[in-house]
mmCIF file of C-alpha atoms in Angstrom:
data_model
loop_
_atom_site.group_PDB
_atom_site.id
_atom_site.type_symbol
_atom_site.label_atom_id
_atom_site.label_comp_id
_atom_site.label_asym_id
_atom_site.label_seq_id
_atom_site.Cartn_x
_atom_site.Cartn_y
_atom_site.Cartn_z
ATOM 1 C CA GLY A 1 27.143 -10.903 88.050
ATOM 2 C CA ALA A 2 26.594 -14.124 89.917
ATOM 3 C CA GLY A 3 22.840 -13.788 90.258
ATOM 4 C CA VAL A 4 19.810 -11.855 89.124
ATOM 5 C CA SER A 5 19.976 -8.219 90.173
ATOM 6 C CA GLN A 6 17.239 -5.634 90.290
ATOM 7 C CA THR A 7 17.382 -1.882 90.626
ATOM 8 C CA PRO A 8 16.348 0.103 92.465
ATOM 9 C CA SER A 9 15.776 -1.982 95.569
ATOM 10 C CA ASN A 10 13.201 0.519 96.782
ATOM 11 C CA LYS A 11 11.226 3.121 94.871
ATOM 12 C CA VAL A 12 8.830 5.627 96.376
ATOM 13 C CA THR A 13 6.832 7.708 93.965
ATOM 14 C CA GLU A 14 3.731 9.820 93.850
ATOM 15 C CA LYS A 15 0.449 8.840 92.278
ATOM 16 C CA GLY A 16 0.426 9.654 88.602
ATOM 17 C CA LYS A 17 4.196 9.477 88.099
ATOM 18 C CA TYR A 18 6.101 7.227 85.699
ATOM 19 C CA VAL A 19 8.533 4.585 86.992
ATOM 20 C CA GLU A 20 11.022 2.186 85.483
ATOM 21 C CA LEU A 21 12.234 -0.956 87.189
ATOM 22 C CA ARG A 22 15.295 -2.759 85.913
ATOM 23 C CA CYS A 23 16.255 -6.410 85.919
ATOM 24 C CA ASP A 24 19.686 -7.827 85.087
ATOM 25 C CA PRO A 25 19.335 -11.570 84.576
ATOM 26 C CA ILE A 26 22.036 -14.164 84.911
ATOM 27 C CA SER A 27 24.279 -13.924 81.878
ATOM 28 C CA GLY A 28 23.167 -16.271 79.129
ATOM 29 C CA HIS A 29 19.704 -16.899 80.509
ATOM 30 C CA THR A 30 17.283 -16.645 77.625
ATOM 31 C CA ALA A 31 14.062 -16.590 79.625
ATOM 32 C CA LEU A 32 13.192 -13.647 81.859
ATOM 33 C CA TYR A 33 10.090 -13.336 84.019
ATOM 34 C CA TRP A 34 8.425 -10.461 85.825
ATOM 35 C CA TYR A 35 6.150 -11.115 88.799
ATOM 36 C CA ARG A 36 4.358 -8.849 91.241
ATOM 37 C CA GLN A 37 3.873 -9.693 94.882
ATOM 38 C CA SER A 38 1.383 -7.818 97.022
ATOM 39 C CA LEU A 39 1.577 -7.927 100.791
ATOM 40 C CA GLY A 40 0.620 -11.326 102.161
ATOM 41 C CA GLN A 41 0.189 -12.880 98.740
ATOM 42 C CA GLY A 42 2.211 -15.155 96.536
ATOM 43 C CA PRO A 43 3.826 -13.661 93.431
ATOM 44 C CA GLU A 44 1.633 -13.195 90.376
ATOM 45 C CA PHE A 45 2.846 -13.474 86.827
ATOM 46 C CA LEU A 46 3.111 -10.310 84.735
ATOM 47 C CA ILE A 47 5.117 -11.039 81.601
ATOM 48 C CA TYR A 48 7.874 -13.251 80.334
ATOM 49 C CA PHE A 49 10.455 -12.978 77.581
ATOM 50 C CA GLN A 50 12.218 -15.564 75.491
ATOM 51 C CA GLY A 51 15.140 -13.640 74.114
ATOM 52 C CA THR A 52 14.030 -10.186 73.022
ATOM 53 C CA GLY A 53 10.379 -10.941 72.480
ATOM 54 C CA ALA A 54 7.566 -11.105 74.961
ATOM 55 C CA ALA A 55 6.400 -14.713 74.828
ATOM 56 C CA ASP A 56 3.445 -14.061 77.112
ATOM 57 C CA ASP A 57 2.249 -10.719 78.462
ATOM 58 C CA SER A 58 -1.144 -11.902 79.597
ATOM 59 C CA GLY A 59 -0.413 -11.069 83.229
ATOM 60 C CA LEU A 60 0.028 -7.337 82.688
ATOM 61 C CA PRO A 61 -2.925 -5.786 84.531
ATOM 62 C CA ASN A 62 -3.606 -2.963 82.070
ATOM 63 C CA ASP A 63 -2.010 -0.806 79.406
ATOM 64 C CA ARG A 64 -0.192 1.326 81.979
ATOM 65 C CA PHE A 65 2.271 -1.536 82.311
ATOM 66 C CA PHE A 66 4.849 -2.283 79.653
ATOM 67 C CA ALA A 67 8.133 -4.182 79.573
ATOM 68 C CA VAL A 68 11.009 -4.389 77.136
ATOM 69 C CA ARG A 69 14.102 -6.473 76.672
ATOM 70 C CA PRO A 70 15.705 -4.953 73.577
ATOM 71 C CA GLU A 71 18.952 -6.915 73.511
ATOM 72 C CA GLY A 72 17.782 -10.112 75.106
ATOM 73 C CA SER A 73 19.493 -9.505 78.442
ATOM 74 C CA VAL A 74 18.480 -6.558 80.657
ATOM 75 C CA SER A 75 14.765 -5.912 80.957
ATOM 76 C CA THR A 76 12.881 -2.814 82.058
ATOM 77 C CA LEU A 77 9.364 -2.825 83.464
ATOM 78 C CA LYS A 78 7.664 0.500 82.879
ATOM 79 C CA ILE A 79 4.609 1.738 84.718
ATOM 80 C CA GLN A 80 2.824 4.877 83.586
ATOM 81 C CA ARG A 81 0.473 7.014 85.679
ATOM 82 C CA THR A 82 1.151 5.005 88.785
ATOM 83 C CA GLU A 83 -1.684 4.269 91.173
ATOM 84 C CA ARG A 84 -1.614 3.387 94.862
ATOM 85 C CA GLY A 85 -2.723 -0.129 93.961
ATOM 86 C CA ASP A 86 0.516 -0.616 92.041
ATOM 87 C CA SER A 87 2.404 -0.690 95.332
ATOM 88 C CA ALA A 88 4.017 -4.114 95.602
ATOM 89 C CA VAL A 89 7.302 -5.943 95.332
ATOM 90 C CA TYR A 90 8.199 -6.515 91.703
ATOM 91 C CA LEU A 91 10.229 -9.665 91.243
ATOM 92 C CA CYS A 92 12.328 -10.705 88.297
ATOM 93 C CA ALA A 93 13.557 -14.204 87.559
ATOM 94 C CA SER A 94 15.598 -15.759 84.804
ATOM 95 C CA SER A 95 16.277 -19.235 83.555
ATOM 96 C CA LEU A 96 18.113 -21.075 80.836
ATOM 97 C CA THR A 97 16.100 -24.238 80.567
ATOM 98 C CA SER A 98 13.150 -25.647 82.442
ATOM 99 C CA GLU A 99 15.352 -28.420 83.800
ATOM 100 C CA GLN A 100 17.707 -25.935 85.456
ATOM 101 C CA GLY A 101 15.055 -24.036 87.329
ATOM 102 C CA LYS A 102 14.487 -20.365 87.842
ATOM 103 C CA TYR A 103 16.634 -17.848 89.673
ATOM 104 C CA PHE A 104 15.026 -14.919 91.399
ATOM 105 C CA GLY A 105 16.247 -11.400 91.959
ATOM 106 C CA PRO A 106 15.865 -9.601 95.301
ATOM 107 C CA GLY A 107 12.913 -7.581 94.054
ATOM 108 C CA THR A 108 12.071 -3.902 93.858
ATOM 109 C CA ARG A 109 9.695 -2.607 96.474
ATOM 110 C CA LEU A 110 7.501 0.037 94.852
ATOM 111 C CA THR A 111 5.468 2.368 97.025
ATOM 112 C CA VAL A 112 3.027 4.759 95.398
ATOM 113 C CA LEU A 113 1.920 7.527 97.733
ATOM 114 C CA LYS B 1 -10.289 -22.619 93.170
ATOM 115 C CA ASN B 2 -6.643 -21.553 92.972
ATOM 116 C CA GLU B 3 -4.398 -23.638 90.779
ATOM 117 C CA VAL B 4 -1.933 -24.019 93.650
ATOM 118 C CA GLU B 5 -3.184 -24.417 97.208
ATOM 119 C CA GLN B 6 -0.959 -24.466 100.268
ATOM 120 C CA SER B 7 -1.679 -25.397 103.839
ATOM 121 C CA PRO B 8 -1.390 -24.267 106.479
ATOM 122 C CA GLN B 9 -1.382 -20.549 105.750
ATOM 123 C CA ASN B 10 0.411 -19.812 109.014
ATOM 124 C CA LEU B 11 2.394 -22.129 111.245
ATOM 125 C CA THR B 12 4.078 -21.555 114.585
ATOM 126 C CA ALA B 13 6.377 -24.226 115.947
ATOM 127 C CA GLN B 14 8.742 -24.739 118.847
ATOM 128 C CA GLU B 15 12.402 -25.154 118.061
ATOM 129 C CA GLY B 16 13.189 -28.774 117.313
ATOM 130 C CA GLU B 17 9.735 -29.692 116.023
ATOM 131 C CA PHE B 18 9.183 -31.562 112.768
ATOM 132 C CA ILE B 19 7.304 -29.370 110.311
ATOM 133 C CA THR B 20 5.205 -30.258 107.290
ATOM 134 C CA ILE B 21 3.848 -27.854 104.705
ATOM 135 C CA ASN B 22 1.497 -29.158 102.042
ATOM 136 C CA CYS B 23 0.847 -28.147 98.467
ATOM 137 C CA SER B 24 -1.874 -29.315 96.107
ATOM 138 C CA TYR B 25 -2.087 -28.255 92.491
ATOM 139 C CA SER B 26 -4.647 -28.628 89.747
ATOM 140 C CA VAL B 27 -2.556 -28.088 86.629
ATOM 141 C CA GLY B 28 -0.461 -30.707 84.898
ATOM 142 C CA ILE B 29 3.180 -30.013 85.572
ATOM 143 C CA SER B 30 6.680 -30.931 84.590
ATOM 144 C CA ALA B 31 8.268 -29.941 87.887
ATOM 145 C CA LEU B 32 7.209 -28.358 91.157
ATOM 146 C CA HIS B 33 9.210 -25.713 92.988
ATOM 147 C CA TRP B 34 9.565 -25.048 96.682
ATOM 148 C CA LEU B 35 10.811 -21.540 97.423
ATOM 149 C CA GLN B 36 11.796 -19.687 100.574
ATOM 150 C CA GLN B 37 11.278 -15.998 101.210
ATOM 151 C CA HIS B 38 12.604 -14.228 104.304
ATOM 152 C CA PRO B 39 10.948 -10.980 105.466
ATOM 153 C CA GLY B 40 12.119 -8.160 103.236
ATOM 154 C CA GLY B 41 14.235 -10.606 101.298
ATOM 155 C CA GLY B 42 14.238 -12.106 97.882
ATOM 156 C CA ILE B 43 13.132 -15.564 96.919
ATOM 157 C CA VAL B 44 15.476 -18.515 97.161
ATOM 158 C CA SER B 45 14.805 -21.726 95.314
ATOM 159 C CA LEU B 46 14.933 -24.710 97.678
ATOM 160 C CA PHE B 47 13.876 -27.587 95.470
ATOM 161 C CA MET B 48 12.671 -28.374 92.009
ATOM 162 C CA LEU B 49 11.277 -31.870 91.745
ATOM 163 C CA SER B 50 9.216 -33.872 89.312
ATOM 164 C CA SER B 51 9.040 -37.192 91.132
ATOM 165 C CA GLY B 52 9.867 -38.943 94.371
ATOM 166 C CA LYS B 53 11.820 -37.178 97.059
ATOM 167 C CA LYS B 54 14.708 -34.757 97.437
ATOM 168 C CA LYS B 55 16.687 -33.944 100.559
ATOM 169 C CA HIS B 56 18.953 -31.033 101.350
ATOM 170 C CA GLY B 57 20.210 -30.787 104.887
ATOM 171 C CA ARG B 58 17.195 -30.663 107.203
ATOM 172 C CA LEU B 59 14.793 -30.051 104.325
ATOM 173 C CA ILE B 60 12.958 -32.831 102.541
ATOM 174 C CA ALA B 61 10.526 -32.423 99.646
ATOM 175 C CA THR B 62 8.256 -35.131 98.330
ATOM 176 C CA ILE B 63 5.850 -35.222 95.450
ATOM 177 C CA ASN B 64 3.038 -37.539 94.366
ATOM 178 C CA ILE B 65 2.324 -36.827 90.717
ATOM 179 C CA GLN B 66 -0.797 -38.987 90.583
ATOM 180 C CA GLU B 67 -2.371 -37.190 93.533
ATOM 181 C CA LYS B 68 -0.962 -33.780 92.484
ATOM 182 C CA HIS B 69 0.377 -33.199 95.943
ATOM 183 C CA SER B 70 3.718 -32.227 97.393
ATOM 184 C CA SER B 71 5.011 -31.767 100.918
ATOM 185 C CA LEU B 72 7.940 -29.861 102.349
ATOM 186 C CA HIS B 73 9.311 -31.165 105.629
ATOM 187 C CA ILE B 74 11.732 -29.499 107.991
ATOM 188 C CA THR B 75 13.386 -31.675 110.594
ATOM 189 C CA ALA B 76 14.774 -30.303 113.888
ATOM 190 C CA SER B 77 13.366 -26.855 113.121
ATOM 191 C CA HIS B 78 15.323 -23.779 114.155
ATOM 192 C CA PRO B 79 14.355 -20.106 114.510
ATOM 193 C CA ARG B 80 16.394 -19.288 111.421
ATOM 194 C CA ASP B 81 13.952 -21.432 109.442
ATOM 195 C CA SER B 82 11.321 -18.749 110.042
ATOM 196 C CA ALA B 83 10.258 -17.541 106.621
ATOM 197 C CA VAL B 84 7.501 -17.832 104.059
ATOM 198 C CA TYR B 85 7.595 -21.068 102.098
ATOM 199 C CA ILE B 86 6.026 -20.971 98.665
ATOM 200 C CA CYS B 87 5.022 -23.762 96.341
ATOM 201 C CA ALA B 88 4.981 -23.017 92.613
ATOM 202 C CA VAL B 89 4.341 -24.924 89.404
ATOM 203 C CA PRO B 90 4.886 -24.018 85.749
ATOM 204 C CA ARG B 91 1.775 -22.812 83.947
ATOM 205 C CA ASN B 92 2.456 -25.147 81.089
ATOM 206 C CA SER B 93 5.127 -27.583 80.025
ATOM 207 C CA GLY B 94 8.610 -26.338 79.348
ATOM 208 C CA ASN B 95 10.241 -23.158 80.567
ATOM 209 C CA THR B 96 7.011 -21.249 81.203
ATOM 210 C CA PRO B 97 6.235 -18.872 84.082
ATOM 211 C CA LEU B 98 5.359 -20.195 87.496
ATOM 212 C CA VAL B 99 2.000 -20.147 89.222
ATOM 213 C CA PHE B 100 2.512 -19.593 92.922
ATOM 214 C CA GLY B 101 0.684 -20.627 96.025
ATOM 215 C CA LYS B 102 -0.009 -17.938 98.591
ATOM 216 C CA GLY B 103 2.751 -19.213 100.822
ATOM 217 C CA THR B 104 2.984 -20.604 104.323
ATOM 218 C CA ARG B 105 4.341 -18.262 106.958
ATOM 219 C CA LEU B 106 6.459 -20.275 109.392
ATOM 220 C CA SER B 107 7.594 -18.954 112.743
ATOM 221 C CA VAL B 108 9.900 -21.136 114.810
ATOM 222 C CA ILE B 109 10.162 -20.081 118.426
ATOM 223 C CA ALA B 110 13.200 -20.826 120.551
#
């Protein structure tokens, strides 16, 4: 595709359920970033990948959150035992080099009831 | 103190006004990003700059590396400029994740 895509665009789930959020980066982009944006706030870093490996996962709030990128392209953010506080827009971005900047996906709006 | 501070937090302007949004940062950076986010929409990158000034249409971004300060200007503002404008800087050198400001919510009234 031409840009970063994320699916689903909206996800409503119940407290305690498991969810997966998917990010398709721009083809060839080696770096992939996950951010979380709560209402009225700027995005906050969760994790980023260089290729298949997580280069920095220090932003993951707790062990209920996990992300993978097994083939170095598509990434999945997994949230176990969801809580109402997990409700936010989850943003994905990708980039090739720092000089070329970062490209953002449209986000997935997660609502935990 | 946040690593990236933006002001003002909210801004309402009349159509045609000249608008300035400010960003101050405390980390050393390679490049600063200005981003635009419409309600319910994704984030669009407006500028990435490491020195001087960049211009794109009615948008102008400037940066002063020594003072760790950047400004985003909008000339002849229009209601379609209404959005949240976010300043962001890399956490470290290279292709590292961004640290974001909280954003400035701009409303331009016709």
